[in-house]
mmCIF file of C-alpha atoms and ligand atoms in Angstrom:
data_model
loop_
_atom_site.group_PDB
_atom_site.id
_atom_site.type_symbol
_atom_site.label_atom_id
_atom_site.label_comp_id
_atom_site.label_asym_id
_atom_site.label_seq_id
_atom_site.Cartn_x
_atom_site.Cartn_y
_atom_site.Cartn_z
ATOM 1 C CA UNK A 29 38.131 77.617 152.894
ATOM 2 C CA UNK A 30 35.971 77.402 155.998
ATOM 3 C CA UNK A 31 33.964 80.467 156.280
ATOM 4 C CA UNK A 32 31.614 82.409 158.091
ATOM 5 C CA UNK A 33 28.629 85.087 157.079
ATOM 6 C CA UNK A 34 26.014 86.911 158.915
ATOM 7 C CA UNK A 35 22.331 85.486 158.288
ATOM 8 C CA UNK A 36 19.036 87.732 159.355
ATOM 9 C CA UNK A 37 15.932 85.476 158.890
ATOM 10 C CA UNK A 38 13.936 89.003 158.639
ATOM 11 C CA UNK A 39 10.225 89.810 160.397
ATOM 12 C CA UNK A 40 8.368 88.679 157.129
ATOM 13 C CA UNK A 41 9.732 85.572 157.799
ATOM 14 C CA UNK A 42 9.314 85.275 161.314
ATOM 15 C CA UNK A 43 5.465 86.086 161.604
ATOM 16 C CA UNK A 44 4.870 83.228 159.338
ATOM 17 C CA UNK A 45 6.730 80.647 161.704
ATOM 18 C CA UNK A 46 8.859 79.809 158.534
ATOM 19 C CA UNK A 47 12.452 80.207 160.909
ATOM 20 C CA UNK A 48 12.539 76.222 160.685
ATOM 21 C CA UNK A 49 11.361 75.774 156.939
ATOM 22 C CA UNK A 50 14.653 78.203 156.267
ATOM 23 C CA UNK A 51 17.101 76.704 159.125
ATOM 24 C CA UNK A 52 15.898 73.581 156.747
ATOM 25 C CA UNK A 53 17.014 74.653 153.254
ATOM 26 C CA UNK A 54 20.777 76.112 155.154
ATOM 27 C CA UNK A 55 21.268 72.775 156.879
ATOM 28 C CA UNK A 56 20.323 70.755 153.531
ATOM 29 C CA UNK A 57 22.672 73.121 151.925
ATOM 30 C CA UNK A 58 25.496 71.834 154.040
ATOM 31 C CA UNK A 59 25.986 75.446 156.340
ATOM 32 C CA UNK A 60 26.098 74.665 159.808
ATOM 33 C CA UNK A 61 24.220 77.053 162.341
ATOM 34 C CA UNK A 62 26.919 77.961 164.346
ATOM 35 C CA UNK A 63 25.466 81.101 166.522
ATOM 36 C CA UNK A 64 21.299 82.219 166.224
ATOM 37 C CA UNK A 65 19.444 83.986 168.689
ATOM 38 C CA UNK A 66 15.911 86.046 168.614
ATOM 39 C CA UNK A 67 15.931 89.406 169.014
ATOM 40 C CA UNK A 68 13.908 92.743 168.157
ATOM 41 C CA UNK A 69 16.364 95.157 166.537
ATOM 42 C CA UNK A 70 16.602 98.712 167.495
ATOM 43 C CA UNK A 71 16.003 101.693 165.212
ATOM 44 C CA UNK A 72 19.321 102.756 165.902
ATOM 45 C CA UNK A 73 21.034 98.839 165.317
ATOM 46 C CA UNK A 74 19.098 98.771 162.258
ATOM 47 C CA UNK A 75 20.085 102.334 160.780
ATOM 48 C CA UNK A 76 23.918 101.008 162.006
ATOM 49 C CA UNK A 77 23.622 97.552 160.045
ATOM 50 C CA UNK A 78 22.089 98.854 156.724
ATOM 51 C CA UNK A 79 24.192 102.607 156.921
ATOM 52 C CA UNK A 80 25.565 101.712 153.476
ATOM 53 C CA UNK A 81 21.676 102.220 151.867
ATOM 54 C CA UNK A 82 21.153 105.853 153.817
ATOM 55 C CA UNK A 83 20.693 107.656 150.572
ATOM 56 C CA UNK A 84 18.933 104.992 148.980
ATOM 57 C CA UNK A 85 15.264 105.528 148.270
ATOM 58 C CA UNK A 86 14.566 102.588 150.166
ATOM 59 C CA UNK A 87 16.072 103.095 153.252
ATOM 60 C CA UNK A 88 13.268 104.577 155.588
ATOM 61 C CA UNK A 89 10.864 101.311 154.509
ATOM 62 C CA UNK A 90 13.993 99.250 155.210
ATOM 63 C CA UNK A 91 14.445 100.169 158.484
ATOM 64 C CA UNK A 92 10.706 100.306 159.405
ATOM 65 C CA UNK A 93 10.734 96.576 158.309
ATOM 66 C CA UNK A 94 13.612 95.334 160.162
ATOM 67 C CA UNK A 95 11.880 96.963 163.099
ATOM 68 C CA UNK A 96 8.618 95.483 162.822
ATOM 69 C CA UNK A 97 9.124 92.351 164.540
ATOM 70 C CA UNK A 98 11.326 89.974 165.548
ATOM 71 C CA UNK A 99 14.684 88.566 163.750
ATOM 72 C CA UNK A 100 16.738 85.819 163.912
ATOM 73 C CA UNK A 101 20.292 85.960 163.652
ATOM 74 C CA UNK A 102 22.888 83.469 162.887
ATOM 75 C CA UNK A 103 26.241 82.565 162.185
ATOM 76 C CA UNK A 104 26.327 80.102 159.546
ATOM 77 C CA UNK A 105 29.884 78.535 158.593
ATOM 78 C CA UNK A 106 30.929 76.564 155.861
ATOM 79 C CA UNK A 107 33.253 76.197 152.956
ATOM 80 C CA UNK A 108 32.566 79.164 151.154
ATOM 81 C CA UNK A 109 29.846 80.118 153.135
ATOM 82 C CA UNK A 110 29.378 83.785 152.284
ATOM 83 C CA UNK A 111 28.696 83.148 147.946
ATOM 84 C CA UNK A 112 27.376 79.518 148.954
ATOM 85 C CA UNK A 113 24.763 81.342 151.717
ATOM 86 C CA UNK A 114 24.048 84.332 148.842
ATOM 87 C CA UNK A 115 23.348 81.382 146.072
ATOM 88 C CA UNK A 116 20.997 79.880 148.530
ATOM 89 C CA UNK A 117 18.875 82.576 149.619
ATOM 90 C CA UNK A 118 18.395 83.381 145.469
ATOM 91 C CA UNK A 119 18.492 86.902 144.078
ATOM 92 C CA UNK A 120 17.481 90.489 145.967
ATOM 93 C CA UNK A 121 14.221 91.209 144.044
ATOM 94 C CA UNK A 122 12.478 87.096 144.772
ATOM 95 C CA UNK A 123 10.746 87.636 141.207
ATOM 96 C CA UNK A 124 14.034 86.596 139.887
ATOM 97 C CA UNK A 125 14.821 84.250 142.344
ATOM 98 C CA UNK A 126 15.972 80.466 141.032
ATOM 99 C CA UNK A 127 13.849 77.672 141.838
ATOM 100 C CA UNK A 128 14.456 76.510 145.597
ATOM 101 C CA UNK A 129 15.905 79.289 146.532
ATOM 102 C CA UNK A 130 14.877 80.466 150.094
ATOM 103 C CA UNK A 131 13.659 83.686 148.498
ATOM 104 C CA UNK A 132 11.886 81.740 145.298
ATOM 105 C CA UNK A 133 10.459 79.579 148.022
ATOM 106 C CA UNK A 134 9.249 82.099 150.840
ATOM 107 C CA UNK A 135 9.734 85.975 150.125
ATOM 108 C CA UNK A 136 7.059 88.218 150.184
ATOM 109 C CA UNK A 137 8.044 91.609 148.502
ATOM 110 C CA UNK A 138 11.244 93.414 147.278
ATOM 111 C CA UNK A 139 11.741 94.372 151.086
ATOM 112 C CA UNK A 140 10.096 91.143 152.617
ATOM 113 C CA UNK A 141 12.322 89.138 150.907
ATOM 114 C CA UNK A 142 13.173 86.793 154.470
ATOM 115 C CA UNK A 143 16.551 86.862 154.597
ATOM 116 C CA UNK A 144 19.862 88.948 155.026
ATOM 117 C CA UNK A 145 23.293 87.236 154.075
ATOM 118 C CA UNK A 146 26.630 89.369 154.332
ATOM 119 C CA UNK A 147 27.932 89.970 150.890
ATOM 120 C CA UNK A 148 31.793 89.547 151.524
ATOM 121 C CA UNK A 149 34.064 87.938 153.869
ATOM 122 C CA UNK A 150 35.030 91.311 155.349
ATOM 123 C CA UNK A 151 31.098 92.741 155.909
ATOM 124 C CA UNK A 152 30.568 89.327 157.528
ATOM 125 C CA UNK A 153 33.380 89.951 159.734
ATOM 126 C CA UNK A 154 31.973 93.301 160.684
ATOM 127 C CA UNK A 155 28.289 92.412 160.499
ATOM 128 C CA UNK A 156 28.686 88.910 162.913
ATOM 129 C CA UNK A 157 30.659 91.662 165.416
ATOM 130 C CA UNK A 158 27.711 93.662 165.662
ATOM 131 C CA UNK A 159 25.122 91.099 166.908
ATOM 132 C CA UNK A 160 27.565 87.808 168.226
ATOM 133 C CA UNK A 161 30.466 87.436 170.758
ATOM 134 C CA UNK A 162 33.231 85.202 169.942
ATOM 135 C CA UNK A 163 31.310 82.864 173.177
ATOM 136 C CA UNK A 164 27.944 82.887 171.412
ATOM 137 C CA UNK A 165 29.991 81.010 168.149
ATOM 138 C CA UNK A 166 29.983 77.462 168.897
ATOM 139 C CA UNK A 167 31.579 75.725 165.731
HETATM 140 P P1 ATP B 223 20.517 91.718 152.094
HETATM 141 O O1 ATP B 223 21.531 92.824 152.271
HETATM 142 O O2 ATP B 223 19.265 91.923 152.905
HETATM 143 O O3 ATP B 223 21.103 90.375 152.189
HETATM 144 P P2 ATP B 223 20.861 91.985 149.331
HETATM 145 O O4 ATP B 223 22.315 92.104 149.636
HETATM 146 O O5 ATP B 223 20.434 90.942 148.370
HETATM 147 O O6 ATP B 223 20.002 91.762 150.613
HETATM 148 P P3 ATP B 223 20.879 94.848 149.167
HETATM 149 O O7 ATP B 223 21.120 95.510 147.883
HETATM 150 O O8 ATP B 223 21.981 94.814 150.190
HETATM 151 O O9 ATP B 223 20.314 93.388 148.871
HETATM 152 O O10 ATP B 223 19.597 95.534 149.834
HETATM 153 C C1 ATP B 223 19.290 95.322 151.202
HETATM 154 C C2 ATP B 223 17.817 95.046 151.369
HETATM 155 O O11 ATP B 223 17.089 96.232 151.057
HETATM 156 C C3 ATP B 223 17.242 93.985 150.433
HETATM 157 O O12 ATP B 223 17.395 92.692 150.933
HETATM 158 C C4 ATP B 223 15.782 94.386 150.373
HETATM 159 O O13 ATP B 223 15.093 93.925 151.525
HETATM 160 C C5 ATP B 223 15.865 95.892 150.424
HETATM 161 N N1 ATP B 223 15.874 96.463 149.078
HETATM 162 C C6 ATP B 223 16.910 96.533 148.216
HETATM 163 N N2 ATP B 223 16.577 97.124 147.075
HETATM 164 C C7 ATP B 223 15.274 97.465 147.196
HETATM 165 C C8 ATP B 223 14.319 98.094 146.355
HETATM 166 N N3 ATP B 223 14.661 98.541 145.127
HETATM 167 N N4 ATP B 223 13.070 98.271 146.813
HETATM 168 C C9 ATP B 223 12.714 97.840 148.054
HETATM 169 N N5 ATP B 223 13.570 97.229 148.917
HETATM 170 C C10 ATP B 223 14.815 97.037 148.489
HETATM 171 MG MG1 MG B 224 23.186 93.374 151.047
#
C-alpha cells in the first residue's frame, strides 16, 4: 500500500552538507520526496515531537540536539514507506547499523545518528501534521 512517514534529516547531518548524500540513498531506495523544507525547531516543537522519551535518560541531550541547528523535514511516500524508510536509515544505535544504511553510512553518535523516521503508520500521521499542511504534500 502507498504510504507515507515523517523523515528529520537531523543537525548532525545538516552541518556536514550531507542533506543531498541522504535525499540520494531515499530516492535510490525508491521513496519519493513528497514535502521537505528547512527549518530550526523550537524547544517547545522539539519537547512536543519526542514527548514519548520525557522520562527517558536521554531526553534533555535529545532535545538540545534537535535544537542545535537546522533540520530538514520531509514527507517521503512509497509502498510501505514507514518499515521500508526504518530499513533504510539502519538501526537506532549506527554501531549496529547494516552496511549502506544511511546511519552505517553517515551517523555520528547514539544521538547524532542523522535521521528521524516515524515508526508506524499512525505516528506518521500525527508526526507529518505537526510540521506539513496537506498544500505543502505534492505527491
Ligand atoms: P528516531 O525516533 O529518531 O527515528 P529511533 O526510532 O530509531 O529514532 P528512538 O528510540 O525513537 O529511536 O529514539 C529517538 C532518538 O533518541 C534516537 O534516534 C537517538 O537520536 C536518541 N536516542 C535513543 N536512545 C538513545 C540512547 N540510549 N542514548 C542517546 N540517544 C538516544
Ligand atoms: Mg523513534
Amino acid at each position: 500500500m502507498t504510504e507515507r512517514t515523517l523523515s528529520i534529516i537531523k543537525p548532525d547531518a545538516t552541518r556536514r552538507n550531507l542533506t543531498g548524500k541522504i535525499n540520494a540513498v531515499i530516492e535510490e531506495a525508491g521513496l519519493r520526496i513528497v514535502g521537505q523544507r528547512r527549518i530550526r525547531m523550537s524547544r517547545a516543537q522539539a519537547e512536543a515531537f519526542y514527548g514519548i522519551h520525557k522520562e527517558k535518560p536521554f531526553f534533555g541531550e535529545l532535545v538540545e540536539f534537535m535544537t542545535s541547528g537546522p533540520v530538514v523535514v520531509q514527507v517521503l511516500e512509497g509502498e510501505g514507506a514507514v518499515s521500508r524508510y526504518r530499513e533504510v536509515m539502519g538501526a537506532t544505535n549506527p554501531a549496529n547499523a547494516a552496511p549502506g544504511t544511511i546511519r552505517q553510512l553517515y551517523a555520528e553518535s547514539f544521538t547524532g545518528n542523522s535521521v528521524h523516521g516515524s515508526d508506524s503508520p499512525e505516528n506518521a500521521r500525527d508526526e507529518i501534521s505537526q510540521f506539513f499542511t496537506e498544500a505543502d504534500i505534492v505527491g
